[in-house]
Amino acid sequence: MKLPVLPRPARAATKLAGGAIAVALLVTGCGSGSGSSGGSQQPAGLTSADALKDPTEPVTINYAGAAYSADDIKPVLEAFHKEHPNITVNYQAVPFDQFNSVLSTRLSRKDTTLDLYDVDMPRTDAYQARGWLTDLSKAFPDLAGKVDKTSLDAATSDGKLVAMPFQTSSQLLYYNKSLLKKAGIPFPSAKPADRPTWEAVTADAKKAQQAGAKYGLVFDQVNRYYQLQPLAESLGGGSGAGGDKNLTPELETAGWEKSMDWYSSLFKDKISPRGVPVAQTPDLFASGQVAFFPGGPWWGPKFAAESKLDFGVAAYPSFKGGKAVTPTGGWSLGLNPASKKAVASEIFMKFMGLDNGGFAQYMPSLAVPPSNTAGTASFYDEKIFKDPRMAGAVELTKYELAHTATLRARTTGYVEFEDTLSKTYEDISNGASVKSALSSATSTINQAWAKYR
Amino acid sequence: MNRTPLPHPGAPAAHALTAPKRRRTGRVVLTVLAVVVALAFLVPVLWLIASTFRSSTETFANSSSMNWHMLWPAHWTLENLRSAVDNGFLRNLANSVIVAAVTVVLGIAISAMAAFALAVVDFPGRRIVFGLVVLSFLVPFEAIAIPLAHTFSDWGLTNNFPALVLPGLGNGLAIFTLRQFFLGIPPELAEAARVDGAGWPRIFLRIYLPLTRPALIGTGLVLFLFQWQAYLWPILVTTSDDKDVAPVAIAKTFAAFSSDYGRVFAETAVLAVIPAVILLGLQRYFVASVASTGSKN
Amino acid sequence: MTLTTHHPAGDGAKPPPLPRGTLQRRRLLGNLSAAAIFLTPALALIVVLRLIPVVQAVNDATHTSLPGSTLPPRYVGFDNFTALFSSHAFWSSVQQTLIFNVLVNPLQIVLALALAVLLTQNLPATGIWRTLIFLPAAVPMTGSAVVWGIALRPDGPVNAALASVGIHQQPFLTGQGQVLGSIILIASWIGVGYWMIFLIAGLNDIPTVYYEAAAIDGAGPLRRFWSVTLPLLRRPLLFVLVADTVSNFVLFAPMQILTDGGPQGKSNFLMYDIFHNSFELSDPHTAAAELLVLLVLMIVIVAVQFRLLRSAEES
């Protein structure tokens, strides 16, 4: 065979070796050794909130968030940039499921390129234990009275303020008026005093299904502790964790078992559908297939956008003869102890949590209540609450936050706790025996918590 | 290039041993079978494409029973695509395309060279090196992503282009594929060229690469899909939204207080259609290579 | 482990006996330097990006620390392994992983081979059918998992289709007994077309001469498949067998998106558990210990596969 003339082997070899250069560059990259030490270090230049002064030179701070998409938070950042022209906030949205990994990748390395990040309130103790948070007690000494009490509690760990709470939450019971009308069910009242019971809602849900509703009752967060904790609490079952430092699982109580029996029956009787993940439940209600939907006020805008959907809201139910308990808690801002831009970060924290009522006023399209007490007034003026279908939502949210809101269990082992419970709720909804599911959850959590005790 | 007819494992080539009529019926049956199987594979993708052109409310309203509206929107809308574009999806797509393209080009070059040395060049220690290559692709990338991300950040390799491309290049599977196909080329060809005084690079470029085009495409697919589906790694090493690749952008449409399934379906459908078009364009290289028909150039 | 390297029939680089040893030595040196140049870029990347992290994993597996803590990890020897081996959940995870792989790999290879043979029959518009069957592999897993999650709901379209032929509602992903089968279905939908592409490339490399000879001998289509196609497809088949096995061992996205390892741990495969421990619980030590177990499992299985095909070659 005849081969065409080629470059001389030597030249070909140089070409081939070219690929190795990238690798060589890699290997010579100098490692910045990360000396790790425990405890809480303080970023340089932390000042008291009253003495904060805007920088005279341009500063950029990096903020990683999981609460809002970049789109959601844009108006807040624009308002901040207008007010503080020398500070630029570079926001990076992180998918919630990967948020922990991203934080641990960047915080445990003393990465100075991350200044602020969202703290999911129940994880405050866990993050504090990991040395990820900064003591802000001196920077913001007088938050009491400026933010609501549960938020302040949630942002405090070991008696120190370690995060700036900016957003809290509550829950409502949405119901589909057309489906209830079809079944001849009277609409529940939106007054807190007329709180429906789960037993009555279940019966009405079945009735609505017989009259043509596809599903009777669908929880917004079918497998999340946040929304399902009140079921056990309402029957006096407790938060699920107790003992020293809340490191003993307490799931095998009468309240847990009874409430989970009820939860299991929803799926067994096909009142709720199996196999629908959390992210898809709001779409089921929005498409008019669900009679009752316990969910957050933040779904209001999505539902109100459906012109064909006629719905109303009532109080989050409790069990007959049980305690009224509602989910709460939300997000705070944490400051990376390794941050080199403490002052600019503080200015942004103050803006989010305190200035003129905080961030919520710039986010009218998202009905999430702020922690800031002054900010709640403008929050309840948002357009969504003027929609007749959301009538009563304001009074309800105010009432729940003041009287029935119950924080999730506080423990350094919260991440493992919540994770195990998610799987347990899922198993129970898929038909596992309640007793065995709760006892296997207990042993899983016990194993995971051994290292914290 | 001249197109050689495809071999027929099922029917004799150009031999009138069976009645032509029976062969024609056989072909019709096989064609129908191929079409049915292909459509069965396609149905979920069709659902995705249909969901691109309707509101997510409509998608979920029609998702629990069998009706033709599952695959054919009742109310067509471009809203989802528009919302994807408004959210900078085109830039994310461009990032994905660039990362994938660079990975494929560099990856094929690097893997083919290594595979050639392992399949053709006789040197001591060849088995050990091959063993290392096999071991390397047994290591699930996601399992080492976090420690590797730490290493990358120590090297200052975060939020930049090399950080995204590099993990896709060290691909033992690509080397293994090509080695298997290189072994299938008659060694006499290389031997003859050696006798003619050709060096290894020339044998590699002039004999082995041209003869294994389908395998090179397959390797390209291995490298391409690794990056096209990459999701966890980019989240760990990019810290600004404008560097996000498409799958990450899709994941970010789910925030704690909002979700937009319509946009997710639209973006996923776009990501699915692009490789399909590329593969369709590459079909003509998928015919029998010269090796199988003897060495007639 | 022993690996098959070459066709015994002709060793491409084995020179014919040479009169003088110096020539031979020069040739060996030439080969060595050529091999070094050809292999360096790939090896450097593989070592840095895949093998060094495994060494790190050994280190991680013998230490412990509080999740995400900034304190340095403590050395604990084999404690992480003892904890694993005494945990019932871990053994059930190993068991589920093995069952899944024993079922899914042969199934996918047989299907991929059948489709590859079908689509090398010179049918009209073959390229289109190939592309459509390959397409699922290109759909990002996040998207395809969502589609299957909806399709396989107890009250979803698949059950509706079954109902129309009189089969009552199946639990699929929500049932302990069916979750494994459902994951196999999803994994095969994604994988079969992908492996088919490699087998088509292999089939196209089989010289037509062999088929013609077999046809003249009067061999029927099945006979030709057994005595011509399979033996000549050995190498691509080995590649597909090994690569498919590995890819199914390290599959975790469908479980992460659809089942969280449930119901009751029935889809809690090792790789999902590794992912879950390292990404969701920030516990690199348990994850690393599990990773080493998974690696040992895979090495054993892949070595057996190499052996099998090697003995097939020699017979």
PDB file of N, CA and C in Angstrom, chain A residues 13 16 19-20 23 36-38 98 100-101 108 110 130 132 214-215 223 270 273-276 280 284 415-416 419 423 426-427 430 432 451-452, chain C residues 37-38 40-41 44-45 48 66-72 146 149-150 153-155 169 174 256 259-260 263-264 272 275-276 279-283:
ATOM      1  N   ALA A  13       5.785  13.822  17.091  1.00  0.00           N
ATOM      2  CA  ALA A  13       5.912  13.560  18.520  1.00  0.00           C
ATOM      3  C   ALA A  13       5.701  14.839  19.334  1.00  0.00           C
ATOM      4  N   LEU A  16       2.101  15.451  19.557  1.00  0.00           N
ATOM      5  CA  LEU A  16       1.436  14.548  20.484  1.00  0.00           C
ATOM      6  C   LEU A  16       1.705  14.962  21.915  1.00  0.00           C
ATOM      7  N   GLY A  19      -0.475  17.672  24.218  1.00  0.00           N
ATOM      8  CA  GLY A  19      -1.578  17.374  25.128  1.00  0.00           C
ATOM      9  C   GLY A  19      -1.141  17.265  26.573  1.00  0.00           C
ATOM     10  N   ALA A  20       0.125  16.943  26.755  1.00  0.00           N
ATOM     11  CA  ALA A  20       0.606  16.738  28.118  1.00  0.00           C
ATOM     12  C   ALA A  20       0.827  18.053  28.843  1.00  0.00           C
ATOM     13  N   VAL A  23      -1.690  19.055  31.428  1.00  0.00           N
ATOM     14  CA  VAL A  23      -1.550  18.268  32.651  1.00  0.00           C
ATOM     15  C   VAL A  23      -0.391  18.782  33.486  1.00  0.00           C
ATOM     16  N   SER A  36      -6.313  23.741  58.991  1.00  0.00           N
ATOM     17  CA  SER A  36      -7.649  23.730  59.580  1.00  0.00           C
ATOM     18  C   SER A  36      -7.553  23.802  61.092  1.00  0.00           C
ATOM     19  N   SER A  37      -8.346  24.673  61.643  1.00  0.00           N
ATOM     20  CA  SER A  37      -8.415  24.746  63.088  1.00  0.00           C
ATOM     21  C   SER A  37      -9.883  24.884  63.449  1.00  0.00           C
ATOM     22  N   GLY A  38     -10.262  24.367  64.558  1.00  0.00           N
ATOM     23  CA  GLY A  38     -11.672  24.412  64.924  1.00  0.00           C
ATOM     24  C   GLY A  38     -12.050  25.764  65.498  1.00  0.00           C
ATOM     25  N   GLN A  98     -28.275  20.256  46.497  1.00  0.00           N
ATOM     26  CA  GLN A  98     -26.812  20.221  46.485  1.00  0.00           C
ATOM     27  C   GLN A  98     -26.203  21.292  47.387  1.00  0.00           C
ATOM     28  N   ASN A 100     -25.911  21.754  50.614  1.00  0.00           N
ATOM     29  CA  ASN A 100     -24.998  21.310  51.662  1.00  0.00           C
ATOM     30  C   ASN A 100     -23.614  20.966  51.141  1.00  0.00           C
ATOM     31  N   SER A 101     -23.582  20.256  50.002  1.00  0.00           N
ATOM     32  CA  SER A 101     -22.296  19.852  49.438  1.00  0.00           C
ATOM     33  C   SER A 101     -21.497  21.064  49.020  1.00  0.00           C
ATOM     34  N   SER A 108     -15.579  24.604  54.404  1.00  0.00           N
ATOM     35  CA  SER A 108     -14.619  23.854  55.203  1.00  0.00           C
ATOM     36  C   SER A 108     -13.195  24.078  54.693  1.00  0.00           C
ATOM     37  N   LYS A 110     -12.064  27.125  54.154  1.00  0.00           N
ATOM     38  CA  LYS A 110     -11.761  28.525  54.442  1.00  0.00           C
ATOM     39  C   LYS A 110     -11.667  29.319  53.144  1.00  0.00           C
ATOM     40  N   ARG A 130     -20.091  23.067  63.066  1.00  0.00           N
ATOM     41  CA  ARG A 130     -19.055  22.850  62.064  1.00  0.00           C
ATOM     42  C   ARG A 130     -18.106  24.042  61.936  1.00  0.00           C
ATOM     43  N   TRP A 132     -18.920  27.013  60.764  1.00  0.00           N
ATOM     44  CA  TRP A 132     -19.164  27.727  59.513  1.00  0.00           C
ATOM     45  C   TRP A 132     -19.703  29.145  59.752  1.00  0.00           C
ATOM     46  N   LYS A 214     -60.203  14.461  41.334  1.00  0.00           N
ATOM     47  CA  LYS A 214     -59.259  13.371  41.112  1.00  0.00           C
ATOM     48  C   LYS A 214     -58.604  12.966  42.438  1.00  0.00           C
ATOM     49  N   TYR A 215     -58.183  13.976  43.224  1.00  0.00           N
ATOM     50  CA  TYR A 215     -57.574  13.696  44.520  1.00  0.00           C
ATOM     51  C   TYR A 215     -58.292  14.499  45.591  1.00  0.00           C
ATOM     52  N   ASN A 223     -43.221  14.570  51.748  1.00  0.00           N
ATOM     53  CA  ASN A 223     -42.269  13.775  52.530  1.00  0.00           C
ATOM     54  C   ASN A 223     -41.338  14.656  53.358  1.00  0.00           C
ATOM     55  N   LYS A 270     -56.464   6.109  48.696  1.00  0.00           N
ATOM     56  CA  LYS A 270     -56.353   6.855  47.430  1.00  0.00           C
ATOM     57  C   LYS A 270     -56.898   8.272  47.522  1.00  0.00           C
ATOM     58  N   PRO A 273     -52.350  10.738  46.097  1.00  0.00           N
ATOM     59  CA  PRO A 273     -51.708   9.834  45.137  1.00  0.00           C
ATOM     60  C   PRO A 273     -50.313   9.422  45.600  1.00  0.00           C
ATOM     61  N   ARG A 274     -49.963   8.157  45.370  1.00  0.00           N
ATOM     62  CA  ARG A 274     -48.579   7.739  45.604  1.00  0.00           C
ATOM     63  C   ARG A 274     -47.723   8.118  44.398  1.00  0.00           C
ATOM     64  N   GLY A 275     -46.447   8.276  44.666  1.00  0.00           N
ATOM     65  CA  GLY A 275     -45.511   8.459  43.554  1.00  0.00           C
ATOM     66  C   GLY A 275     -45.460   9.855  42.974  1.00  0.00           C
ATOM     67  N   VAL A 276     -46.048  10.842  43.663  1.00  0.00           N
ATOM     68  CA  VAL A 276     -45.913  12.221  43.179  1.00  0.00           C
ATOM     69  C   VAL A 276     -44.879  12.928  44.053  1.00  0.00           C
ATOM     70  N   GLN A 280     -43.919  18.417  42.335  1.00  0.00           N
ATOM     71  CA  GLN A 280     -45.041  18.405  41.395  1.00  0.00           C
ATOM     72  C   GLN A 280     -46.405  18.627  42.033  1.00  0.00           C
ATOM     73  N   LEU A 284     -50.449  19.938  40.610  1.00  0.00           N
ATOM     74  CA  LEU A 284     -51.694  19.164  40.662  1.00  0.00           C
ATOM     75  C   LEU A 284     -52.839  20.058  41.132  1.00  0.00           C
ATOM     76  N   VAL A 415     -29.353  17.450  60.051  1.00  0.00           N
ATOM     77  CA  VAL A 415     -29.304  17.020  58.645  1.00  0.00           C
ATOM     78  C   VAL A 415     -29.690  15.543  58.514  1.00  0.00           C
ATOM     79  N   GLU A 416     -29.087  14.702  59.369  1.00  0.00           N
ATOM     80  CA  GLU A 416     -29.375  13.262  59.318  1.00  0.00           C
ATOM     81  C   GLU A 416     -30.820  12.988  59.733  1.00  0.00           C
ATOM     82  N   ASP A 419     -33.241  13.983  56.959  1.00  0.00           N
ATOM     83  CA  ASP A 419     -33.071  13.053  55.843  1.00  0.00           C
ATOM     84  C   ASP A 419     -33.757  11.710  56.129  1.00  0.00           C
ATOM     85  N   LYS A 423     -37.332   9.851  54.252  1.00  0.00           N
ATOM     86  CA  LYS A 423     -37.475   8.478  53.756  1.00  0.00           C
ATOM     87  C   LYS A 423     -38.582   7.743  54.510  1.00  0.00           C
ATOM     88  N   GLU A 426     -41.929   8.805  53.251  1.00  0.00           N
ATOM     89  CA  GLU A 426     -42.131   8.197  51.939  1.00  0.00           C
ATOM     90  C   GLU A 426     -42.541   6.725  52.075  1.00  0.00           C
ATOM     91  N   ASP A 427     -41.816   5.996  52.930  1.00  0.00           N
ATOM     92  CA  ASP A 427     -42.137   4.585  53.136  1.00  0.00           C
ATOM     93  C   ASP A 427     -43.560   4.429  53.658  1.00  0.00           C
ATOM     94  N   ASN A 430     -46.044   4.901  51.077  1.00  0.00           N
ATOM     95  CA  ASN A 430     -46.071   3.797  50.119  1.00  0.00           C
ATOM     96  C   ASN A 430     -46.549   2.485  50.730  1.00  0.00           C
ATOM     97  N   ALA A 432     -45.708   1.082  53.985  1.00  0.00           N
ATOM     98  CA  ALA A 432     -44.957   0.358  55.004  1.00  0.00           C
ATOM     99  C   ALA A 432     -45.728   0.422  56.327  1.00  0.00           C
ATOM    100  N   LYS A 451     -22.090   9.764  66.736  1.00  0.00           N
ATOM    101  CA  LYS A 451     -20.862  10.566  66.686  1.00  0.00           C
ATOM    102  C   LYS A 451     -21.010  11.942  67.324  1.00  0.00           C
ATOM    103  N   TYR A 452     -22.258  12.406  67.483  1.00  0.00           N
ATOM    104  CA  TYR A 452     -22.436  13.738  68.064  1.00  0.00           C
ATOM    105  C   TYR A 452     -22.519  13.704  69.588  1.00  0.00           C
TER     106      TYR A 452
ATOM    107  N   ILE C  37       5.421   8.393  24.658  1.00  0.00           N
ATOM    108  CA  ILE C  37       4.861   9.629  24.088  1.00  0.00           C
ATOM    109  C   ILE C  37       3.352   9.491  23.883  1.00  0.00           C
ATOM    110  N   PHE C  38       2.941   8.342  23.382  1.00  0.00           N
ATOM    111  CA  PHE C  38       1.515   8.141  23.101  1.00  0.00           C
ATOM    112  C   PHE C  38       0.681   8.096  24.382  1.00  0.00           C
ATOM    113  N   THR C  40       1.560   9.279  27.618  1.00  0.00           N
ATOM    114  CA  THR C  40       1.736  10.251  28.704  1.00  0.00           C
ATOM    115  C   THR C  40       0.518  11.133  28.976  1.00  0.00           C
ATOM    116  N   PRO C  41      -0.052  11.799  27.949  1.00  0.00           N
ATOM    117  CA  PRO C  41      -1.164  12.699  28.289  1.00  0.00           C
ATOM    118  C   PRO C  41      -2.312  11.958  28.976  1.00  0.00           C
ATOM    119  N   ALA C  44      -1.334  10.723  32.554  1.00  0.00           N
ATOM    120  CA  ALA C  44      -1.230  11.819  33.524  1.00  0.00           C
ATOM    121  C   ALA C  44      -2.622  12.218  33.988  1.00  0.00           C
ATOM    122  N   LEU C  45      -3.531  12.359  33.028  1.00  0.00           N
ATOM    123  CA  LEU C  45      -4.897  12.762  33.385  1.00  0.00           C
ATOM    124  C   LEU C  45      -5.577  11.711  34.254  1.00  0.00           C
ATOM    125  N   VAL C  48      -4.100  11.735  37.829  1.00  0.00           N
ATOM    126  CA  VAL C  48      -4.469  12.905  38.627  1.00  0.00           C
ATOM    127  C   VAL C  48      -5.968  12.937  38.923  1.00  0.00           C
ATOM    128  N   LEU C  66     -16.582  14.983  62.415  1.00  0.00           N
ATOM    129  CA  LEU C  66     -17.968  15.418  62.363  1.00  0.00           C
ATOM    130  C   LEU C  66     -18.226  16.022  60.994  1.00  0.00           C
ATOM    131  N   PRO C  67     -19.424  15.827  60.439  1.00  0.00           N
ATOM    132  CA  PRO C  67     -19.700  16.303  59.085  1.00  0.00           C
ATOM    133  C   PRO C  67     -19.340  17.775  58.900  1.00  0.00           C
ATOM    134  N   GLY C  68     -18.496  18.038  57.901  1.00  0.00           N
ATOM    135  CA  GLY C  68     -18.194  19.417  57.551  1.00  0.00           C
ATOM    136  C   GLY C  68     -17.362  20.157  58.570  1.00  0.00           C
ATOM    137  N   SER C  69     -16.979  19.466  59.645  1.00  0.00           N
ATOM    138  CA  SER C  69     -16.250  20.143  60.712  1.00  0.00           C
ATOM    139  C   SER C  69     -14.911  20.668  60.213  1.00  0.00           C
ATOM    140  N   THR C  70     -14.458  21.779  60.804  1.00  0.00           N
ATOM    141  CA  THR C  70     -13.168  22.324  60.387  1.00  0.00           C
ATOM    142  C   THR C  70     -12.033  21.700  61.186  1.00  0.00           C
ATOM    143  N   LEU C  71     -12.370  20.837  62.157  1.00  0.00           N
ATOM    144  CA  LEU C  71     -11.319  20.146  62.904  1.00  0.00           C
ATOM    145  C   LEU C  71     -10.735  19.042  62.029  1.00  0.00           C
ATOM    146  N   PRO C  72      -9.430  18.745  62.190  1.00  0.00           N
ATOM    147  CA  PRO C  72      -8.843  17.683  61.363  1.00  0.00           C
ATOM    148  C   PRO C  72      -9.433  16.329  61.725  1.00  0.00           C
ATOM    149  N   VAL C 146     -37.846  12.508  35.495  1.00  0.00           N
ATOM    150  CA  VAL C 146     -39.139  13.140  35.747  1.00  0.00           C
ATOM    151  C   VAL C 146     -40.215  12.509  34.860  1.00  0.00           C
ATOM    152  N   GLY C 149     -41.009   9.115  36.130  1.00  0.00           N
ATOM    153  CA  GLY C 149     -41.720   9.221  37.401  1.00  0.00           C
ATOM    154  C   GLY C 149     -43.203   9.442  37.171  1.00  0.00           C
ATOM    155  N   ILE C 150     -43.519  10.293  36.198  1.00  0.00           N
ATOM    156  CA  ILE C 150     -44.920  10.570  35.890  1.00  0.00           C
ATOM    157  C   ILE C 150     -45.556   9.358  35.189  1.00  0.00           C
ATOM    158  N   ARG C 153     -46.420   6.453  37.650  1.00  0.00           N
ATOM    159  CA  ARG C 153     -47.262   6.669  38.827  1.00  0.00           C
ATOM    160  C   ARG C 153     -48.341   5.595  38.898  1.00  0.00           C
ATOM    161  N   PRO C 154     -48.724   5.233  40.123  1.00  0.00           N
ATOM    162  CA  PRO C 154     -49.807   4.247  40.240  1.00  0.00           C
ATOM    163  C   PRO C 154     -51.054   4.671  39.457  1.00  0.00           C
ATOM    164  N   ASP C 155     -51.312   5.985  39.364  1.00  0.00           N
ATOM    165  CA  ASP C 155     -52.467   6.399  38.565  1.00  0.00           C
ATOM    166  C   ASP C 155     -52.016   7.075  37.276  1.00  0.00           C
ATOM    167  N   GLN C 169     -54.167  -2.021  38.617  1.00  0.00           N
ATOM    168  CA  GLN C 169     -53.114  -1.055  38.923  1.00  0.00           C
ATOM    169  C   GLN C 169     -51.867  -1.673  39.562  1.00  0.00           C
ATOM    170  N   THR C 174     -43.406   2.661  43.558  1.00  0.00           N
ATOM    171  CA  THR C 174     -43.814   2.828  44.945  1.00  0.00           C
ATOM    172  C   THR C 174     -44.002   1.490  45.648  1.00  0.00           C
ATOM    173  N   GLN C 256     -31.868   8.707  43.025  1.00  0.00           N
ATOM    174  CA  GLN C 256     -31.809   9.990  43.709  1.00  0.00           C
ATOM    175  C   GLN C 256     -33.036  10.843  43.376  1.00  0.00           C
ATOM    176  N   THR C 259     -36.707   7.641  43.868  1.00  0.00           N
ATOM    177  CA  THR C 259     -37.092   6.748  44.963  1.00  0.00           C
ATOM    178  C   THR C 259     -36.388   7.032  46.286  1.00  0.00           C
ATOM    179  N   ASP C 260     -35.320   7.822  46.288  1.00  0.00           N
ATOM    180  CA  ASP C 260     -34.523   8.027  47.508  1.00  0.00           C
ATOM    181  C   ASP C 260     -34.097   6.698  48.120  1.00  0.00           C
ATOM    182  N   PRO C 263     -38.818   2.021  47.992  1.00  0.00           N
ATOM    183  CA  PRO C 263     -39.463   1.901  49.299  1.00  0.00           C
ATOM    184  C   PRO C 263     -38.717   0.935  50.218  1.00  0.00           C
ATOM    185  N   GLN C 264     -38.572   1.342  51.469  1.00  0.00           N
ATOM    186  CA  GLN C 264     -37.923   0.544  52.499  1.00  0.00           C
ATOM    187  C   GLN C 264     -36.571   0.000  52.050  1.00  0.00           C
ATOM    188  N   TYR C 272     -25.820   4.697  45.056  1.00  0.00           N
ATOM    189  CA  TYR C 272     -26.749   5.705  45.559  1.00  0.00           C
ATOM    190  C   TYR C 272     -26.415   6.023  47.008  1.00  0.00           C
ATOM    191  N   PHE C 275     -23.371   8.193  47.173  1.00  0.00           N
ATOM    192  CA  PHE C 275     -23.752   9.559  46.792  1.00  0.00           C
ATOM    193  C   PHE C 275     -24.487  10.242  47.949  1.00  0.00           C
ATOM    194  N   HIS C 276     -25.416   9.507  48.514  1.00  0.00           N
ATOM    195  CA  HIS C 276     -26.239  10.045  49.590  1.00  0.00           C
ATOM    196  C   HIS C 276     -25.386  10.411  50.803  1.00  0.00           C
ATOM    197  N   PHE C 279     -22.860  13.443  49.501  1.00  0.00           N
ATOM    198  CA  PHE C 279     -23.457  14.719  49.095  1.00  0.00           C
ATOM    199  C   PHE C 279     -24.526  15.211  50.050  1.00  0.00           C
ATOM    200  N   GLU C 280     -25.353  14.309  50.540  1.00  0.00           N
ATOM    201  CA  GLU C 280     -26.493  14.780  51.319  1.00  0.00           C
ATOM    202  C   GLU C 280     -26.210  14.789  52.812  1.00  0.00           C
ATOM    203  N   LEU C 281     -25.378  13.870  53.284  1.00  0.00           N
ATOM    204  CA  LEU C 281     -25.094  13.839  54.721  1.00  0.00           C
ATOM    205  C   LEU C 281     -23.693  14.355  55.043  1.00  0.00           C
ATOM    206  N   SER C 282     -22.941  14.783  54.028  1.00  0.00           N
ATOM    207  CA  SER C 282     -21.564  15.275  54.234  1.00  0.00           C
ATOM    208  C   SER C 282     -20.741  14.338  55.104  1.00  0.00           C
ATOM    209  N   ASP C 283     -20.810  13.044  54.818  1.00  0.00           N
ATOM    210  CA  ASP C 283     -20.026  12.075  55.577  1.00  0.00           C
ATOM    211  C   ASP C 283     -19.051  11.361  54.635  1.00  0.00           C
TER     212      ASP C 283
END
